[in-house]
């Protein structure tokens, strides 16, 4: 009397935590887009920079599948870090294009985009290499007790950082070249 069986499991709690983290990730994506718009003052430039984020997230997903295919709470936290890395790379590149055009008198065109991408090549690759070098020991020794939560996070961050660097250096310049001039004019009209 007064006793009854209950099935308590970590599965339900883990699922609830995953939904919360996914909600936070979606909110972070929306917030990041709005911050990009505030940074550039142009919806088009914001969209160009934002396109690097899904590619970086895809790189994180590919890294998860390469590392065993298990999406854990730790890997979901890694996706939040990847959003920041990808946004930073996009901002660095687009701001360099704008600086070259506005302050150094470089005319808009292929020369501007090539010069800006060349000048941002070293900083973006250096930061990506530093991220990988700092996190590689956790991936290599991630099976040591105490690192089982950190390893999935690090795998996602490394995959996302590599994908973000590649997209930033090879795809974003082409997108800027395609719609950058229109975005500049749109920003000037909005200010007027």
mmCIF file of C-alpha atoms in Angstrom:
data_model
loop_
_atom_site.group_PDB
_atom_site.id
_atom_site.type_symbol
_atom_site.label_atom_id
_atom_site.label_comp_id
_atom_site.label_asym_id
_atom_site.label_seq_id
_atom_site.Cartn_x
_atom_site.Cartn_y
_atom_site.Cartn_z
ATOM 1 C CA UNK A 1 0.000 0.000 0.000
ATOM 2 C CA UNK A 2 1.229 3.485 -0.940
ATOM 3 C CA UNK A 3 4.085 2.087 -3.015
ATOM 4 C CA UNK A 4 4.113 2.239 -6.778
ATOM 5 C CA UNK A 5 6.706 1.755 -9.495
ATOM 6 C CA UNK A 6 8.061 4.756 -11.407
ATOM 7 C CA UNK A 7 10.333 4.692 -14.392
ATOM 8 C CA UNK A 8 12.897 7.404 -13.870
ATOM 9 C CA UNK A 9 15.393 7.907 -16.552
ATOM 10 C CA UNK A 10 18.084 10.210 -17.638
ATOM 11 C CA UNK A 11 16.762 9.941 -21.177
ATOM 12 C CA UNK A 12 13.811 12.268 -20.532
ATOM 13 C CA UNK A 13 15.967 14.818 -18.767
ATOM 14 C CA UNK A 14 18.664 14.648 -21.449
ATOM 15 C CA UNK A 15 16.029 15.142 -24.144
ATOM 16 C CA UNK A 16 14.649 18.200 -22.356
ATOM 17 C CA UNK A 17 18.152 19.664 -22.062
ATOM 18 C CA UNK A 18 18.762 19.038 -25.769
ATOM 19 C CA UNK A 19 15.558 20.895 -26.674
ATOM 20 C CA UNK A 20 16.583 23.812 -24.481
ATOM 21 C CA UNK A 21 20.037 23.973 -26.071
ATOM 22 C CA UNK A 22 18.514 23.802 -29.558
ATOM 23 C CA UNK A 23 16.215 26.678 -28.613
ATOM 24 C CA UNK A 24 19.189 28.652 -27.321
ATOM 25 C CA UNK A 25 21.077 27.900 -30.545
ATOM 26 C CA UNK A 26 18.195 29.179 -32.679
ATOM 27 C CA UNK A 27 17.971 32.300 -30.525
ATOM 28 C CA UNK A 28 21.736 32.764 -30.893
ATOM 29 C CA UNK A 29 21.429 32.519 -34.684
ATOM 30 C CA UNK A 30 18.695 35.168 -34.781
ATOM 31 C CA UNK A 31 20.627 37.395 -32.374
ATOM 32 C CA UNK A 32 23.814 36.974 -34.420
ATOM 33 C CA UNK A 33 22.011 38.004 -37.604
ATOM 34 C CA UNK A 34 20.647 41.107 -35.903
ATOM 35 C CA UNK A 35 24.109 41.971 -34.578
ATOM 36 C CA UNK A 36 25.558 41.553 -38.062
ATOM 37 C CA UNK A 37 22.914 43.906 -39.400
ATOM 38 C CA UNK A 38 23.775 46.444 -36.700
ATOM 39 C CA UNK A 39 27.476 46.056 -37.516
ATOM 40 C CA UNK A 40 27.159 46.568 -41.268
ATOM 41 C CA UNK A 41 23.994 48.663 -41.500
ATOM 42 C CA UNK A 42 22.968 46.580 -44.498
ATOM 43 C CA UNK A 43 20.694 43.566 -44.714
ATOM 44 C CA UNK A 44 22.565 42.248 -47.751
ATOM 45 C CA UNK A 45 25.983 42.372 -46.130
ATOM 46 C CA UNK A 46 24.483 40.802 -43.017
ATOM 47 C CA UNK A 47 23.062 37.995 -45.134
ATOM 48 C CA UNK A 48 26.439 37.453 -46.817
ATOM 49 C CA UNK A 49 28.212 37.194 -43.458
ATOM 50 C CA UNK A 50 25.397 35.046 -42.059
ATOM 51 C CA UNK A 51 25.778 32.490 -44.860
ATOM 52 C CA UNK A 52 29.042 31.419 -43.279
ATOM 53 C CA UNK A 53 27.208 30.248 -40.175
ATOM 54 C CA UNK A 54 25.224 27.329 -41.663
ATOM 55 C CA UNK A 55 28.347 26.156 -43.478
ATOM 56 C CA UNK A 56 30.297 26.202 -40.223
ATOM 57 C CA UNK A 57 27.491 24.325 -38.479
ATOM 58 C CA UNK A 58 27.552 21.773 -41.312
ATOM 59 C CA UNK A 59 31.287 21.370 -40.744
ATOM 60 C CA UNK A 60 30.551 20.652 -37.100
ATOM 61 C CA UNK A 61 27.943 18.064 -38.072
ATOM 62 C CA UNK A 62 30.397 16.378 -40.442
ATOM 63 C CA UNK A 63 32.980 16.304 -37.643
ATOM 64 C CA UNK A 64 30.418 14.670 -35.339
ATOM 65 C CA UNK A 65 29.732 11.954 -37.914
ATOM 66 C CA UNK A 66 33.446 11.454 -38.509
ATOM 67 C CA UNK A 67 33.939 11.102 -34.762
ATOM 68 C CA UNK A 68 31.302 8.429 -34.251
ATOM 69 C CA UNK A 69 28.014 10.091 -35.088
ATOM 70 C CA UNK A 70 26.735 10.675 -31.564
ATOM 71 C CA UNK A 71 25.166 14.067 -30.910
ATOM 72 C CA UNK A 72 25.427 14.800 -27.211
ATOM 73 C CA UNK A 73 24.765 17.796 -25.024
ATOM 74 C CA UNK A 74 28.462 18.628 -25.235
ATOM 75 C CA UNK A 75 28.383 18.686 -29.017
ATOM 76 C CA UNK A 76 25.339 20.966 -28.976
ATOM 77 C CA UNK A 77 27.290 23.420 -26.815
ATOM 78 C CA UNK A 78 30.086 23.250 -29.380
ATOM 79 C CA UNK A 79 27.668 24.483 -32.045
ATOM 80 C CA UNK A 80 27.167 27.687 -30.047
ATOM 81 C CA UNK A 81 30.918 28.316 -30.122
ATOM 82 C CA UNK A 82 30.996 27.625 -33.859
ATOM 83 C CA UNK A 83 28.393 30.349 -34.446
ATOM 84 C CA UNK A 84 30.722 32.876 -32.827
ATOM 85 C CA UNK A 85 33.762 31.727 -34.793
ATOM 86 C CA UNK A 86 31.935 31.890 -38.119
ATOM 87 C CA UNK A 87 30.433 35.314 -37.393
ATOM 88 C CA UNK A 88 33.858 36.688 -36.436
ATOM 89 C CA UNK A 89 35.443 35.407 -39.647
ATOM 90 C CA UNK A 90 32.695 36.930 -41.798
ATOM 91 C CA UNK A 91 32.929 40.273 -40.028
ATOM 92 C CA UNK A 92 36.718 40.380 -40.385
ATOM 93 C CA UNK A 93 36.548 39.777 -44.109
ATOM 94 C CA UNK A 94 33.671 42.093 -44.996
ATOM 95 C CA UNK A 95 35.019 44.912 -42.840
ATOM 96 C CA UNK A 96 38.345 44.578 -44.642
ATOM 97 C CA UNK A 97 36.601 44.908 -48.005
ATOM 98 C CA UNK A 98 34.792 48.008 -46.790
ATOM 99 C CA UNK A 99 37.960 49.528 -45.353
ATOM 100 C CA UNK A 100 39.872 49.031 -48.595
ATOM 101 C CA UNK A 101 37.084 50.654 -50.587
ATOM 102 C CA UNK A 102 36.301 53.560 -48.268
ATOM 103 C CA UNK A 103 39.675 54.498 -46.814
ATOM 104 C CA UNK A 104 42.283 53.237 -49.239
ATOM 105 C CA UNK A 105 40.481 54.132 -52.452
ATOM 106 C CA UNK A 106 40.416 50.610 -53.887
ATOM 107 C CA UNK A 107 37.682 50.514 -56.560
ATOM 108 C CA UNK A 108 34.951 47.925 -56.120
ATOM 109 C CA UNK A 109 35.656 44.849 -58.183
ATOM 110 C CA UNK A 110 37.714 41.704 -58.401
ATOM 111 C CA UNK A 111 40.921 43.485 -57.330
ATOM 112 C CA UNK A 112 39.289 44.685 -54.108
ATOM 113 C CA UNK A 113 37.961 41.248 -53.242
ATOM 114 C CA UNK A 114 41.231 39.490 -54.083
ATOM 115 C CA UNK A 115 43.288 41.959 -52.052
ATOM 116 C CA UNK A 116 40.937 41.816 -49.063
ATOM 117 C CA UNK A 117 40.829 38.010 -49.068
ATOM 118 C CA UNK A 118 44.622 37.825 -49.423
ATOM 119 C CA UNK A 119 45.110 40.220 -46.504
ATOM 120 C CA UNK A 120 42.720 38.282 -44.273
ATOM 121 C CA UNK A 121 44.081 34.867 -45.288
ATOM 122 C CA UNK A 122 46.820 34.806 -42.654
ATOM 123 C CA UNK A 123 44.731 36.000 -39.676
ATOM 124 C CA UNK A 124 41.868 33.615 -40.418
ATOM 125 C CA UNK A 125 44.140 30.623 -41.024
ATOM 126 C CA UNK A 126 46.256 31.482 -37.972
ATOM 127 C CA UNK A 127 43.244 31.670 -35.670
ATOM 128 C CA UNK A 128 41.868 28.411 -37.084
ATOM 129 C CA UNK A 129 45.238 26.699 -36.630
ATOM 130 C CA UNK A 130 45.469 28.025 -33.063
ATOM 131 C CA UNK A 131 41.993 26.687 -32.263
ATOM 132 C CA UNK A 132 42.897 23.282 -33.676
ATOM 133 C CA UNK A 133 46.275 23.178 -31.919
ATOM 134 C CA UNK A 134 44.725 24.113 -28.582
ATOM 135 C CA UNK A 135 41.905 21.592 -28.840
ATOM 136 C CA UNK A 136 43.688 18.671 -30.519
ATOM 137 C CA UNK A 137 44.996 17.149 -27.244
ATOM 138 C CA UNK A 138 41.424 16.880 -25.974
ATOM 139 C CA UNK A 139 40.413 14.989 -29.114
ATOM 140 C CA UNK A 140 43.443 12.708 -28.925
ATOM 141 C CA UNK A 141 43.140 12.009 -25.190
ATOM 142 C CA UNK A 142 39.367 12.453 -24.938
ATOM 143 C CA UNK A 143 38.817 8.947 -23.663
ATOM 144 C CA UNK A 144 40.569 9.776 -20.396
ATOM 145 C CA UNK A 145 38.094 10.038 -17.512
ATOM 146 C CA UNK A 146 36.962 13.622 -17.078
ATOM 147 C CA UNK A 147 37.132 14.527 -20.773
ATOM 148 C CA UNK A 148 34.118 12.573 -21.980
ATOM 149 C CA UNK A 149 31.945 15.712 -22.092
ATOM 150 C CA UNK A 150 34.642 18.006 -23.492
ATOM 151 C CA UNK A 151 35.580 15.747 -26.410
ATOM 152 C CA UNK A 152 32.286 16.036 -28.375
ATOM 153 C CA UNK A 153 32.324 19.805 -27.855
ATOM 154 C CA UNK A 154 35.864 20.065 -29.155
ATOM 155 C CA UNK A 155 35.175 17.859 -32.180
ATOM 156 C CA UNK A 156 32.309 20.143 -33.233
ATOM 157 C CA UNK A 157 34.378 23.294 -32.669
ATOM 158 C CA UNK A 158 37.294 21.971 -34.725
ATOM 159 C CA UNK A 159 35.089 20.877 -37.626
ATOM 160 C CA UNK A 160 33.163 24.139 -37.555
ATOM 161 C CA UNK A 161 36.331 26.255 -37.426
ATOM 162 C CA UNK A 162 37.785 24.523 -40.490
ATOM 163 C CA UNK A 163 34.525 24.821 -42.447
ATOM 164 C CA UNK A 164 34.159 28.463 -41.421
ATOM 165 C CA UNK A 165 37.681 29.303 -42.589
ATOM 166 C CA UNK A 166 37.110 27.630 -45.959
ATOM 167 C CA UNK A 167 33.758 29.308 -46.550
ATOM 168 C CA UNK A 168 35.051 32.690 -45.408
ATOM 169 C CA UNK A 169 38.073 32.602 -47.678
ATOM 170 C CA UNK A 170 36.545 31.046 -50.791
ATOM 171 C CA UNK A 171 32.775 31.614 -50.880
ATOM 172 C CA UNK A 172 32.161 34.903 -49.034
ATOM 173 C CA UNK A 173 34.452 36.900 -51.373
ATOM 174 C CA UNK A 174 32.469 35.700 -54.386
ATOM 175 C CA UNK A 175 29.187 36.590 -52.683
ATOM 176 C CA UNK A 176 30.526 40.014 -51.746
ATOM 177 C CA UNK A 177 31.588 40.574 -55.318
ATOM 178 C CA UNK A 178 28.104 39.592 -56.531
ATOM 179 C CA UNK A 179 26.039 41.777 -54.187
ATOM 180 C CA UNK A 180 28.479 44.017 -52.327
ATOM 181 C CA UNK A 181 28.119 47.089 -54.529
ATOM 182 C CA UNK A 182 24.324 46.981 -54.242
ATOM 183 C CA UNK A 183 24.601 46.596 -50.478
ATOM 184 C CA UNK A 184 26.883 49.629 -50.234
ATOM 185 C CA UNK A 185 24.395 51.755 -52.136
ATOM 186 C CA UNK A 186 21.524 50.396 -50.028
ATOM 187 C CA UNK A 187 23.372 51.402 -46.822
ATOM 188 C CA UNK A 188 24.011 54.924 -48.154
ATOM 189 C CA UNK A 189 20.343 55.322 -49.118
ATOM 190 C CA UNK A 190 19.252 54.119 -45.683
ATOM 191 C CA UNK A 191 21.505 56.696 -44.003
ATOM 192 C CA UNK A 192 20.094 59.492 -46.188
#
